[in-house]
PDB file of C-alpha atoms in Angstrom:
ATOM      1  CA  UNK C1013     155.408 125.381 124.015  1.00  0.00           C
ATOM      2  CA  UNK C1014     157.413 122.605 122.338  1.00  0.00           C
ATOM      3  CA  UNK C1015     160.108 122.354 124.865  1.00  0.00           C
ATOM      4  CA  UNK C1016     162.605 123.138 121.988  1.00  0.00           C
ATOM      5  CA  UNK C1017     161.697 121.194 119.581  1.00  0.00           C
ATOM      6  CA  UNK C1018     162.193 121.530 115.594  1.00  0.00           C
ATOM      7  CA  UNK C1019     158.916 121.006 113.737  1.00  0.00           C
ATOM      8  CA  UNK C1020     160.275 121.099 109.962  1.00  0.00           C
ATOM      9  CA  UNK C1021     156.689 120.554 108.336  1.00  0.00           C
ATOM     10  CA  UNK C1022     153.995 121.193 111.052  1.00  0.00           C
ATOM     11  CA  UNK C1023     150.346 121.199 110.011  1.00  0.00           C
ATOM     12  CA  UNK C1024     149.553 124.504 110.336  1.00  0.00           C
ATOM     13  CA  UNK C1025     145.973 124.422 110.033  1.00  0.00           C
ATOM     14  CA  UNK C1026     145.355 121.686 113.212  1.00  0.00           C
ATOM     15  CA  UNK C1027     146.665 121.612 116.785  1.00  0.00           C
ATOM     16  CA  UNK C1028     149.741 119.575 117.567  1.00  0.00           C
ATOM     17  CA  UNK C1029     148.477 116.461 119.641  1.00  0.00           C
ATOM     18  CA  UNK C1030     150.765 115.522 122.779  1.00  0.00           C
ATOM     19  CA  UNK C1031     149.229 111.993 122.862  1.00  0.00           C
ATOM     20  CA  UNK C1032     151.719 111.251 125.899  1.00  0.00           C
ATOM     21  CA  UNK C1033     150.489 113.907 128.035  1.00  0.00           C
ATOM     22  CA  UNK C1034     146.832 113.368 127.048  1.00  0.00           C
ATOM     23  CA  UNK C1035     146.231 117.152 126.183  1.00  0.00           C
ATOM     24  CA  UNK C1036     145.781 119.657 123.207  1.00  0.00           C
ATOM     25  CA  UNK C1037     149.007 122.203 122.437  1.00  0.00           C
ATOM     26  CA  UNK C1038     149.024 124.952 119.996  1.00  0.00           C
ATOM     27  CA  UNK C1039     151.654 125.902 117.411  1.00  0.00           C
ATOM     28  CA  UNK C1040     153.716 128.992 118.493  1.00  0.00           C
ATOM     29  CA  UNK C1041     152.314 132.138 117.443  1.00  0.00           C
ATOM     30  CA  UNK C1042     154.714 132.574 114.316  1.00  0.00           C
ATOM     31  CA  UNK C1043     153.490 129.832 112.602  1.00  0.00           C
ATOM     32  CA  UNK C1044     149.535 131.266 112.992  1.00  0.00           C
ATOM     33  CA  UNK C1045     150.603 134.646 111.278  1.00  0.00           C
ATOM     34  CA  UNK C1046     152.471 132.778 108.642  1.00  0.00           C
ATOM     35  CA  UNK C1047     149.699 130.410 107.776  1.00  0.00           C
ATOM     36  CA  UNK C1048     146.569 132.101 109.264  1.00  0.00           C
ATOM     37  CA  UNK C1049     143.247 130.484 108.361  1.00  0.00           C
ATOM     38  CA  UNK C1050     139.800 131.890 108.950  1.00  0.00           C
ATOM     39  CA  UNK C1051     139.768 128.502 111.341  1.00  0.00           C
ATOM     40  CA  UNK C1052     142.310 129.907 113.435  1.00  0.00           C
ATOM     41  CA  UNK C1053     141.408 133.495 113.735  1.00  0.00           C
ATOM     42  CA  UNK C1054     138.237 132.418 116.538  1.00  0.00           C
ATOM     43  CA  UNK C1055     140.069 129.467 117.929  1.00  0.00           C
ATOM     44  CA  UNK C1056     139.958 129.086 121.598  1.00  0.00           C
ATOM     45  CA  UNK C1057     143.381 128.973 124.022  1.00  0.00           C
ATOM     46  CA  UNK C1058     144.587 125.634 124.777  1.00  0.00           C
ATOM     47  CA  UNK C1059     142.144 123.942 122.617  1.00  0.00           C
ATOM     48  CA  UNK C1060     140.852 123.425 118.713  1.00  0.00           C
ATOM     49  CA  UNK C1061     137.626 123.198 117.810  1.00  0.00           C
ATOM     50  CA  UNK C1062     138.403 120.752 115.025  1.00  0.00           C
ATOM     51  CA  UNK C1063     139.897 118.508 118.436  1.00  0.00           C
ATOM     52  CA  UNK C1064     136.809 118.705 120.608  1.00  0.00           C
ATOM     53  CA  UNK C1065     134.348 118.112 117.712  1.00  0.00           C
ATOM     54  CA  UNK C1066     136.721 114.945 116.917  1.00  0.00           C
ATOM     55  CA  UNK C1067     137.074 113.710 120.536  1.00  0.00           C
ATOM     56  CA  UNK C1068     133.334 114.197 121.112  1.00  0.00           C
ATOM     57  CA  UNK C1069     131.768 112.389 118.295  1.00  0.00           C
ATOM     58  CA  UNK C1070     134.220 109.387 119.001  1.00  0.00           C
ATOM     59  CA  UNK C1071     133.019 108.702 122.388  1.00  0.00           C
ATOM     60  CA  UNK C1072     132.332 104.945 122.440  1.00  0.00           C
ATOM     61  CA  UNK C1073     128.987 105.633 124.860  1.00  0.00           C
ATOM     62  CA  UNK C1074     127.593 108.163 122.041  1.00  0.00           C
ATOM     63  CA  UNK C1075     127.783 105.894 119.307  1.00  0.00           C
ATOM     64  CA  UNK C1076     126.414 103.108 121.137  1.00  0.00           C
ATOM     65  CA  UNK C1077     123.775 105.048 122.214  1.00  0.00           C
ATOM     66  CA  UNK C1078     123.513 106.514 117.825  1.00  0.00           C
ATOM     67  CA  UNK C1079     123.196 103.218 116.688  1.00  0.00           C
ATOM     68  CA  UNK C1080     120.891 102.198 119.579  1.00  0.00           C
ATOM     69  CA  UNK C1081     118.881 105.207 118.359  1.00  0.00           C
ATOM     70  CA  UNK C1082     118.881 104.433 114.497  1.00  0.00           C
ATOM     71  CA  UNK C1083     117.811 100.731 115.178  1.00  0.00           C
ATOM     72  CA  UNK C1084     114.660 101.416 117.060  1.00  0.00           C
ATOM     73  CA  UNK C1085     113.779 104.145 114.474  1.00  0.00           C
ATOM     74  CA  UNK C1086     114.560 101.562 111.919  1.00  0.00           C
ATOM     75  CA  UNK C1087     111.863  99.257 113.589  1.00  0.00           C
ATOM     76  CA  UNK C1088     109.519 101.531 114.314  1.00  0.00           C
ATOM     77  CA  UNK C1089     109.716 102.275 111.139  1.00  0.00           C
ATOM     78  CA  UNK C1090     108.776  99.004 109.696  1.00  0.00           C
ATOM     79  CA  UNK C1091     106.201  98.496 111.800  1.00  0.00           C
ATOM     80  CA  UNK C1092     104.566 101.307 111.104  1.00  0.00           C
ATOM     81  CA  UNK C1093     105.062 100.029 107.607  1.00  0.00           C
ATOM     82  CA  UNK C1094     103.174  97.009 108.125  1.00  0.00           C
ATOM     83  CA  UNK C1095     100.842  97.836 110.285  1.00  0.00           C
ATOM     84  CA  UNK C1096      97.070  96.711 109.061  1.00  0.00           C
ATOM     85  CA  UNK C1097      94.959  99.309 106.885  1.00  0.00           C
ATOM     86  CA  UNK C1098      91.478  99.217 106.782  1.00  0.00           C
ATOM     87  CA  UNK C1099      90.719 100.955 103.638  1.00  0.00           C
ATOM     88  CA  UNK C1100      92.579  98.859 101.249  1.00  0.00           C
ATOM     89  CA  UNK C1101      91.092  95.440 102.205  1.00  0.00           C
ATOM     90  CA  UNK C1102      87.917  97.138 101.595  1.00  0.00           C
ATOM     91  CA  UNK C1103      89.309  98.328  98.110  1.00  0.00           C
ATOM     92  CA  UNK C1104      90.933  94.745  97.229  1.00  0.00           C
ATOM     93  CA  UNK C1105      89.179  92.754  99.450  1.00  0.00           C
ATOM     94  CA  UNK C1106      91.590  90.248 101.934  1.00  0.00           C
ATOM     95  CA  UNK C1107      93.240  88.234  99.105  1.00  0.00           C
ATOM     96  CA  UNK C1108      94.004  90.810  96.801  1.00  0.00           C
ATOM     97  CA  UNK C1109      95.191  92.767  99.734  1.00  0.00           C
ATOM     98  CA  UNK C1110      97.439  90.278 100.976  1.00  0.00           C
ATOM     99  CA  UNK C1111      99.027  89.907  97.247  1.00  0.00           C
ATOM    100  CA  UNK C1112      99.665  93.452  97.339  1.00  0.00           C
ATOM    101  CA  UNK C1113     101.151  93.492 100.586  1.00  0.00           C
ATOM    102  CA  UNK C1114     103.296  90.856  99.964  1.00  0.00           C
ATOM    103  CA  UNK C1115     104.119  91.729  96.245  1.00  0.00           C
ATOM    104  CA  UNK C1116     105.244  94.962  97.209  1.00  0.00           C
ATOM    105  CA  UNK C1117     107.547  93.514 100.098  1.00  0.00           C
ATOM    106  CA  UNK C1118     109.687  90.984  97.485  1.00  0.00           C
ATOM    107  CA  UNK C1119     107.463  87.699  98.508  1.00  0.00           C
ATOM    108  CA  UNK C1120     105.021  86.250  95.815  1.00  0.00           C
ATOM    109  CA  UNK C1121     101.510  84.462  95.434  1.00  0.00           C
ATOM    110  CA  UNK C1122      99.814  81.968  94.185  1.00  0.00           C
ATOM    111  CA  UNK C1123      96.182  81.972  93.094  1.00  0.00           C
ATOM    112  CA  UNK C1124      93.414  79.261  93.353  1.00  0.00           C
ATOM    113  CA  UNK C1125      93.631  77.809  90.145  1.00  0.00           C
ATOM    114  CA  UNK C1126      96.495  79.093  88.483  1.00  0.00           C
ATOM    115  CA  UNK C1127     100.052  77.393  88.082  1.00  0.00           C
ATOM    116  CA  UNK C1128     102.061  80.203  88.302  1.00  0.00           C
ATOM    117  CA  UNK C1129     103.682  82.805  90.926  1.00  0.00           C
ATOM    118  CA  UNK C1130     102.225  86.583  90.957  1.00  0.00           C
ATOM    119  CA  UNK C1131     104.940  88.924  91.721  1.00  0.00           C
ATOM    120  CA  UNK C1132     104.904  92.338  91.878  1.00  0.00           C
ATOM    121  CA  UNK C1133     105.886  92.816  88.020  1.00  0.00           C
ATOM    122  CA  UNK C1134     102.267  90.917  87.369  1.00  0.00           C
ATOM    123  CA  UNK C1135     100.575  93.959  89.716  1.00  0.00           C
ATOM    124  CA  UNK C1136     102.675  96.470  87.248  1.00  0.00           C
ATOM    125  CA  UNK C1137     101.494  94.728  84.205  1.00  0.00           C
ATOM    126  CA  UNK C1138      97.933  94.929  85.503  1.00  0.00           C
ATOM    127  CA  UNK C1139      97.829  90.835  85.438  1.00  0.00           C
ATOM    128  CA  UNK C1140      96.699  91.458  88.956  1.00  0.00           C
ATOM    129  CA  UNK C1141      94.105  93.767  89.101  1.00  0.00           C
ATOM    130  CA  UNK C1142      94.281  96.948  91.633  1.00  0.00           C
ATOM    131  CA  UNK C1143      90.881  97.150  92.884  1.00  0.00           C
ATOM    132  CA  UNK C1144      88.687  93.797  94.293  1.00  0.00           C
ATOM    133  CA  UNK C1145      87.584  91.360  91.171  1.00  0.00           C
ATOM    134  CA  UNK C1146      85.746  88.167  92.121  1.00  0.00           C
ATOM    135  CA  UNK C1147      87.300  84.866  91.660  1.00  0.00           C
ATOM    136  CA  UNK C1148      91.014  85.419  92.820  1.00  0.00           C
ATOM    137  CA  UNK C1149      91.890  83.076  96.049  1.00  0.00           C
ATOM    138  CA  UNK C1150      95.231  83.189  97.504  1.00  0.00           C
ATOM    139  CA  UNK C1151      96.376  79.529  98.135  1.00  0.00           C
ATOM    140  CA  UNK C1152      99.842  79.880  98.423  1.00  0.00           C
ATOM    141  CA  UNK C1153     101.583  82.157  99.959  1.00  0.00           C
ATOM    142  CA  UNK C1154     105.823  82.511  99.813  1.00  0.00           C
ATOM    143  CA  UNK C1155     107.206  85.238 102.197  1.00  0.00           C
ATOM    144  CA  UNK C1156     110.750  83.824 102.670  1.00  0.00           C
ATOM    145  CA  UNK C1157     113.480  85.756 103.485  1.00  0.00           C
ATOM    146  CA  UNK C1158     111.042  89.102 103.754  1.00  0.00           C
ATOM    147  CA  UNK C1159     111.538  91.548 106.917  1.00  0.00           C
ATOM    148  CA  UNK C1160     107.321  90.369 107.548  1.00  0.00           C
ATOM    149  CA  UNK C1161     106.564  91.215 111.716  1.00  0.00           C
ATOM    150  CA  UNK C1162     103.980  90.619 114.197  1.00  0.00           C
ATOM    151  CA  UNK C1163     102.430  93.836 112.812  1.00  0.00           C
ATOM    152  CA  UNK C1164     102.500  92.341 109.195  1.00  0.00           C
ATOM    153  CA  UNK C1165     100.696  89.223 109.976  1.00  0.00           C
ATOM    154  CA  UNK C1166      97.302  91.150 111.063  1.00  0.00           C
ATOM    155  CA  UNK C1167      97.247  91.602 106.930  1.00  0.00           C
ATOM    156  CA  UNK C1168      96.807  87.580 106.215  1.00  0.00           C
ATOM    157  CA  UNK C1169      93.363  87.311 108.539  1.00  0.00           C
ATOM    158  CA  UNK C1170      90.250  86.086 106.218  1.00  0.00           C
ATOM    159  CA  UNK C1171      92.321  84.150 103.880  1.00  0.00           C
ATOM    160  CA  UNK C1172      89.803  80.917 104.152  1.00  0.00           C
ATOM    161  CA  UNK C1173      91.819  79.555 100.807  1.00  0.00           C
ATOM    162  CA  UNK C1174      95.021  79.772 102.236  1.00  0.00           C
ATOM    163  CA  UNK C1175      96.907  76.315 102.093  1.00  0.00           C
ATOM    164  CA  UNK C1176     100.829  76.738 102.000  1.00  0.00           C
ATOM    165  CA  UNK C1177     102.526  79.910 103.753  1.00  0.00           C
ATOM    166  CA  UNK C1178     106.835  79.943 103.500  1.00  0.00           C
ATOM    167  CA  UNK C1179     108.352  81.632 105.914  1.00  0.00           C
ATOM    168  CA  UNK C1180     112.030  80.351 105.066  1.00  0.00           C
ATOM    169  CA  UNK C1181     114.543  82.421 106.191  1.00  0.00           C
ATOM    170  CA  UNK C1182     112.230  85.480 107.679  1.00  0.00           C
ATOM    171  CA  UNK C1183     114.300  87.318 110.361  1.00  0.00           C
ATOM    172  CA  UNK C1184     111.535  88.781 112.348  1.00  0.00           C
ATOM    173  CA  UNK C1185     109.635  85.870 112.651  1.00  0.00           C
ATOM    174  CA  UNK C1186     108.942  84.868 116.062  1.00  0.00           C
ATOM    175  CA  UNK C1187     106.704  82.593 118.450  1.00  0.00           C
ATOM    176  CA  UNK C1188     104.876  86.044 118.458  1.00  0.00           C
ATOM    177  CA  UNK C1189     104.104  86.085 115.000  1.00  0.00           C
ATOM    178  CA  UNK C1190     103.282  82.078 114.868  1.00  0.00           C
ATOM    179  CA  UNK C1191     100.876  82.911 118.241  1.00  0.00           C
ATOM    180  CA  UNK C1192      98.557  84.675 115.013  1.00  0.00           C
ATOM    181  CA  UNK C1193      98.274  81.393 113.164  1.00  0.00           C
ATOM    182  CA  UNK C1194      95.076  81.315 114.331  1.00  0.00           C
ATOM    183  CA  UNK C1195      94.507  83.554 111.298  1.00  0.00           C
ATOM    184  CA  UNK C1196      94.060  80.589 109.113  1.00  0.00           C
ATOM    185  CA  UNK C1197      93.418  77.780 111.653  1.00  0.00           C
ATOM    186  CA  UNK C1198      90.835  75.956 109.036  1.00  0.00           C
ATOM    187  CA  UNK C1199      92.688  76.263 105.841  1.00  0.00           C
ATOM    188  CA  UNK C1200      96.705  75.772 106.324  1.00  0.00           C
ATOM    189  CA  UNK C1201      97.854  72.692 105.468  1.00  0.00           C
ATOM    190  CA  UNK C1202     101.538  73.165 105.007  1.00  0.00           C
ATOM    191  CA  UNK C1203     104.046  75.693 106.979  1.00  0.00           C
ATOM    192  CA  UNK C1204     107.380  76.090 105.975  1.00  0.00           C
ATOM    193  CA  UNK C1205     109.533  77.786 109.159  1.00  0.00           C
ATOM    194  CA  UNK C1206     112.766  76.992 108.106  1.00  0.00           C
ATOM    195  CA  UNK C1207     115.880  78.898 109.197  1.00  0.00           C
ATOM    196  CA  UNK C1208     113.617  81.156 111.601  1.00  0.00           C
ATOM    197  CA  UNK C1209     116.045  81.422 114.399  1.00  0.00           C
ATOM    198  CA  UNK C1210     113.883  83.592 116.917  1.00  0.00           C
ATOM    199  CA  UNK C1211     111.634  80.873 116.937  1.00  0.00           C
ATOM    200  CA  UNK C1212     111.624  78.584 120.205  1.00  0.00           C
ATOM    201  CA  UNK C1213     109.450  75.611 121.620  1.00  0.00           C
ATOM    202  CA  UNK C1214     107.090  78.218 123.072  1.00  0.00           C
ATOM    203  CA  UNK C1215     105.839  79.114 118.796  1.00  0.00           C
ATOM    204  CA  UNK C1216     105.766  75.786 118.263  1.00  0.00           C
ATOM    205  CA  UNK C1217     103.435  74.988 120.934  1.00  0.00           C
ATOM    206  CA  UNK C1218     101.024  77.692 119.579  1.00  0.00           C
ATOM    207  CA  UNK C1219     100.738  76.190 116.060  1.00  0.00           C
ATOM    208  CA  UNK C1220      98.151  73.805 118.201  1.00  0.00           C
ATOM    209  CA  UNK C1221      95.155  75.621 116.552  1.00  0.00           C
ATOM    210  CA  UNK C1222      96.010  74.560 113.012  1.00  0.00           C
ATOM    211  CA  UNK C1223      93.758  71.606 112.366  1.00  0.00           C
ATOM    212  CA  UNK C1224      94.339  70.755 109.227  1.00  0.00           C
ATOM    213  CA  UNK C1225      97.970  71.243 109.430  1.00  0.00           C
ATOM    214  CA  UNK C1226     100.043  68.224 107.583  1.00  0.00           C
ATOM    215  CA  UNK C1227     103.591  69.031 107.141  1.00  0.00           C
ATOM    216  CA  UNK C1228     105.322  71.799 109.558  1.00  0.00           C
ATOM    217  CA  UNK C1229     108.833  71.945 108.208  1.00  0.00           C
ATOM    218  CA  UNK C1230     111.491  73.047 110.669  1.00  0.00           C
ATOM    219  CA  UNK C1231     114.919  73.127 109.520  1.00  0.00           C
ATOM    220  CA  UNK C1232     117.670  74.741 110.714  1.00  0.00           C
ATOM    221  CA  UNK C1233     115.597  76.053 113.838  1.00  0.00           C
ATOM    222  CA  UNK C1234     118.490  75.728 116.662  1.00  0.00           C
ATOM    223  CA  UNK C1235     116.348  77.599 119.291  1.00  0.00           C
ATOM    224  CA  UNK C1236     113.772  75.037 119.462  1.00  0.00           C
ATOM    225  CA  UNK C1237     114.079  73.694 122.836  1.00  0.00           C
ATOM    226  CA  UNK C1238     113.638  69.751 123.062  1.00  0.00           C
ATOM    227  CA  UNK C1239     112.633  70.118 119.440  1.00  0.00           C
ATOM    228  CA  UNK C1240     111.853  66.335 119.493  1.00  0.00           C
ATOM    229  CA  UNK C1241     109.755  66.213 122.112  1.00  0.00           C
ATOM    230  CA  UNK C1242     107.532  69.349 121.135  1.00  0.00           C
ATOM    231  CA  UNK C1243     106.928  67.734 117.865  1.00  0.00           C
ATOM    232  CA  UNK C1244     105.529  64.778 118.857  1.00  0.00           C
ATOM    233  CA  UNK C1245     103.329  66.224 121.366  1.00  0.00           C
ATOM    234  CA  UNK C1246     102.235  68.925 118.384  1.00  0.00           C
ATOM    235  CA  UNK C1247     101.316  65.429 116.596  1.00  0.00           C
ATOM    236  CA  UNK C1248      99.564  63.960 119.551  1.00  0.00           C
ATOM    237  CA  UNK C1249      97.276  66.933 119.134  1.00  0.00           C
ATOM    238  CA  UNK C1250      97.252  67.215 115.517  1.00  0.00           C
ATOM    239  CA  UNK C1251      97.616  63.253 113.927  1.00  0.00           C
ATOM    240  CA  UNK C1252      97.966  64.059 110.421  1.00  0.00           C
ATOM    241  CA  UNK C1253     100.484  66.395 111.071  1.00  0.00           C
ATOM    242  CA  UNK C1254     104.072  65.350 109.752  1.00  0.00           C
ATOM    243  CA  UNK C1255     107.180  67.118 111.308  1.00  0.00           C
ATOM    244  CA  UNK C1256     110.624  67.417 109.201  1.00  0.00           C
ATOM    245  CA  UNK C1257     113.505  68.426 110.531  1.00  0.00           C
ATOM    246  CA  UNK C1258     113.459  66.726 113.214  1.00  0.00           C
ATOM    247  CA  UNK C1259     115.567  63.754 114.151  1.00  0.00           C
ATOM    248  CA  UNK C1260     113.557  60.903 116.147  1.00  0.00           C
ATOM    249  CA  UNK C1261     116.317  58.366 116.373  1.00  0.00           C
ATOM    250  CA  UNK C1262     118.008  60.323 118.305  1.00  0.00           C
ATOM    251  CA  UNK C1263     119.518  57.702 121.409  1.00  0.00           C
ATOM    252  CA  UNK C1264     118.391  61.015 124.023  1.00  0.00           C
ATOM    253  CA  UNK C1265     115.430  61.374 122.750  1.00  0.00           C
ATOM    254  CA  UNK C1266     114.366  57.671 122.845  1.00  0.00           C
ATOM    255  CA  UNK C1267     115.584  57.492 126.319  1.00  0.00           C
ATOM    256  CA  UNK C1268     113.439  60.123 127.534  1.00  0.00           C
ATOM    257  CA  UNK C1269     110.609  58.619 125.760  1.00  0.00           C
ATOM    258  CA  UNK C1270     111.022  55.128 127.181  1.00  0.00           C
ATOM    259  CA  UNK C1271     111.021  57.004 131.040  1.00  0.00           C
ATOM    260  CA  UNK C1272     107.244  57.465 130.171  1.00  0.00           C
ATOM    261  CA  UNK C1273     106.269  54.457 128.990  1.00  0.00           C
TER     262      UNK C1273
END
C-alpha cells in the first residue's frame, strides 16, 4: 500500500516506483477498475512487466556485452567484405580488379598514362571498362581514409605498375597490413602512411622488402616507437629511401646516436 498517501494524478497505466526502498508497488485496486488496460488485466503481483523489461535491458553488463556483440559482427562483416575473390581478377584481370575494389570502397586510381583520377562515377559511365581490356596499368593508387584491412590488401598482389599507394588516414591499417607490402616489393616507390595510428615500429620495420622505395611519409604516426631511430635504420637498408615526418635534430635522438659512434 501507500502508507496513506494522496496520489492526486497517478499514472494509472505503470507501477508506482518506491526508488527508496528499491522495489516495485502497485496502485490500489480502485484505481485498476477505474482505468483498466488490457496491460493490466495479466499483470503479475508485486511486479510490472513494463518494470522488468525496463530494468533488464538497462543492465550495464548486457549492453556492454550488445555492443561487444555488434562490433565483432560489424568486423566480421567487413572482412568478409574484403576478403580476395578469385573469379573477378580472372574477369578484370589484377589492375582492373583492384580499381574496382577500390572504386567501389570511396578510394580512386590512377592509370599508366593518364593524368587523371578514376573514381567510381568513371566505372558507372563505362570510362572504365567492366571486364579485362589490355593496356590499363594501375600506377597510383589513393585509399585514404577507406575502412581497407589485412583481408583487403590480398586484392593489390600482381600490381607490377604500382608506384604511389596513400594510405592517409586509413583506420584499420596496421603493421599487419604493411607486413603484405611485399605485394609490390619491385614497383612502389612512394608510401604515404600518414595519420595511421595502429601503426608501430614493428610495420615500419617490415617495409624492409620495398627496394625501390624513395619517400615513406609518416606524419602524425604517434605509435611509432623511437620513430627516429627506425627510420634511419629503414634507410641503412634502403639508401634512396627518404623519410618525412620525422624530426632528426632532435637533441635525444642525436645523443643516442653519438653513444654508437
Amino acid at each position: 500500500m501507500l502508507s496513506g498517501r494522496t496520489i492526486l494524478k497517478p499514472v494509472t497505466y505503470l507501477p508506482h516506483i518506491a526508488f527508496q526502498r528499491g522495489r516495485v508497488r502497485l496502485l490500489p485496486k480502485e484505481y485498476y477498475d477505474e482505468y483498466e488496460t488490457p496491460y493490466m488485466k495479466a499483470r503479475r503481483p508485486g511486479r510490472a512487466f513494463v518494470t522488468d523489461f525496463y530494468a533488464f535491458f538497462h543492465q550495464k553488463d548486457l549492453i556492454l556485452a550488445a555492443k561487444n556483440w555488434y562490433k565483432e559482427k560489424k568486423i566480421e562483416a567487413m572482412r568478409n567484405d574484403q576478403r580476395y575473390i578469385p573469379d573477378r581478377h580472372k574477369i578484370l584481370g589484377p589492375d582492373l580488379a583492384v580499381t574496382h575494389f577500390i572504386a567501389y570502397r570511396g578510394g580512386k586510381i590512377k592509370f599508366k598514362g593518364k593524368d587523371s583520377w578514376a573514381t567510381i562515377d568513371h566505372i558507372r559511365s563505362g570510362e572504365v571498362p567492366c571486364k579485362y581490356e589490355p593496356g590499363y596499368f594501375v600506377e597510383e593508387l589513393d585509399a585514404s581514409g577507406l575502412s581497407i584491412c589485412y583481408e583487403g590488401f590480398e586484392n593489390l598482389s600482381d600490381l607490377i605498375c604500382l608506384k604511389k599507394l596513400y594510405l592517409r588516414n586509413c583506420p584499420n591499417v596496421d603493421d599487419w597490413c604493411l607486413s603484405r607490402s611485399y605485394l609490390f616489393e619491385n614497383s612502389l616507390e612512394y608510401l604515404d602512411i600518414s595519420g595511421c595510428h595502429n601503426v608501430t615500429e614493428r610495420g615500419i620495420c617490415a617495409l624492409h622488402a620495398l627496394k625501390n622505395l624513395r619517400t615513406l611519409v609518416l606524419n602524425d604516426t604517434p605509435n611509432i616507437g623511437n620513430k627516429e631511430l627506425v627510420s634511419l635504420l629503414l634507410q641503412e637498408i634502403i639508401p634512396k629511401c627518404q623519410v618525412i615526418g620525422v624530426n632528426y635534430e632532435d637533441p635525444t635522438l642525436l645523443k643516442r646516436v653519438g653513444n654508437y659512434m
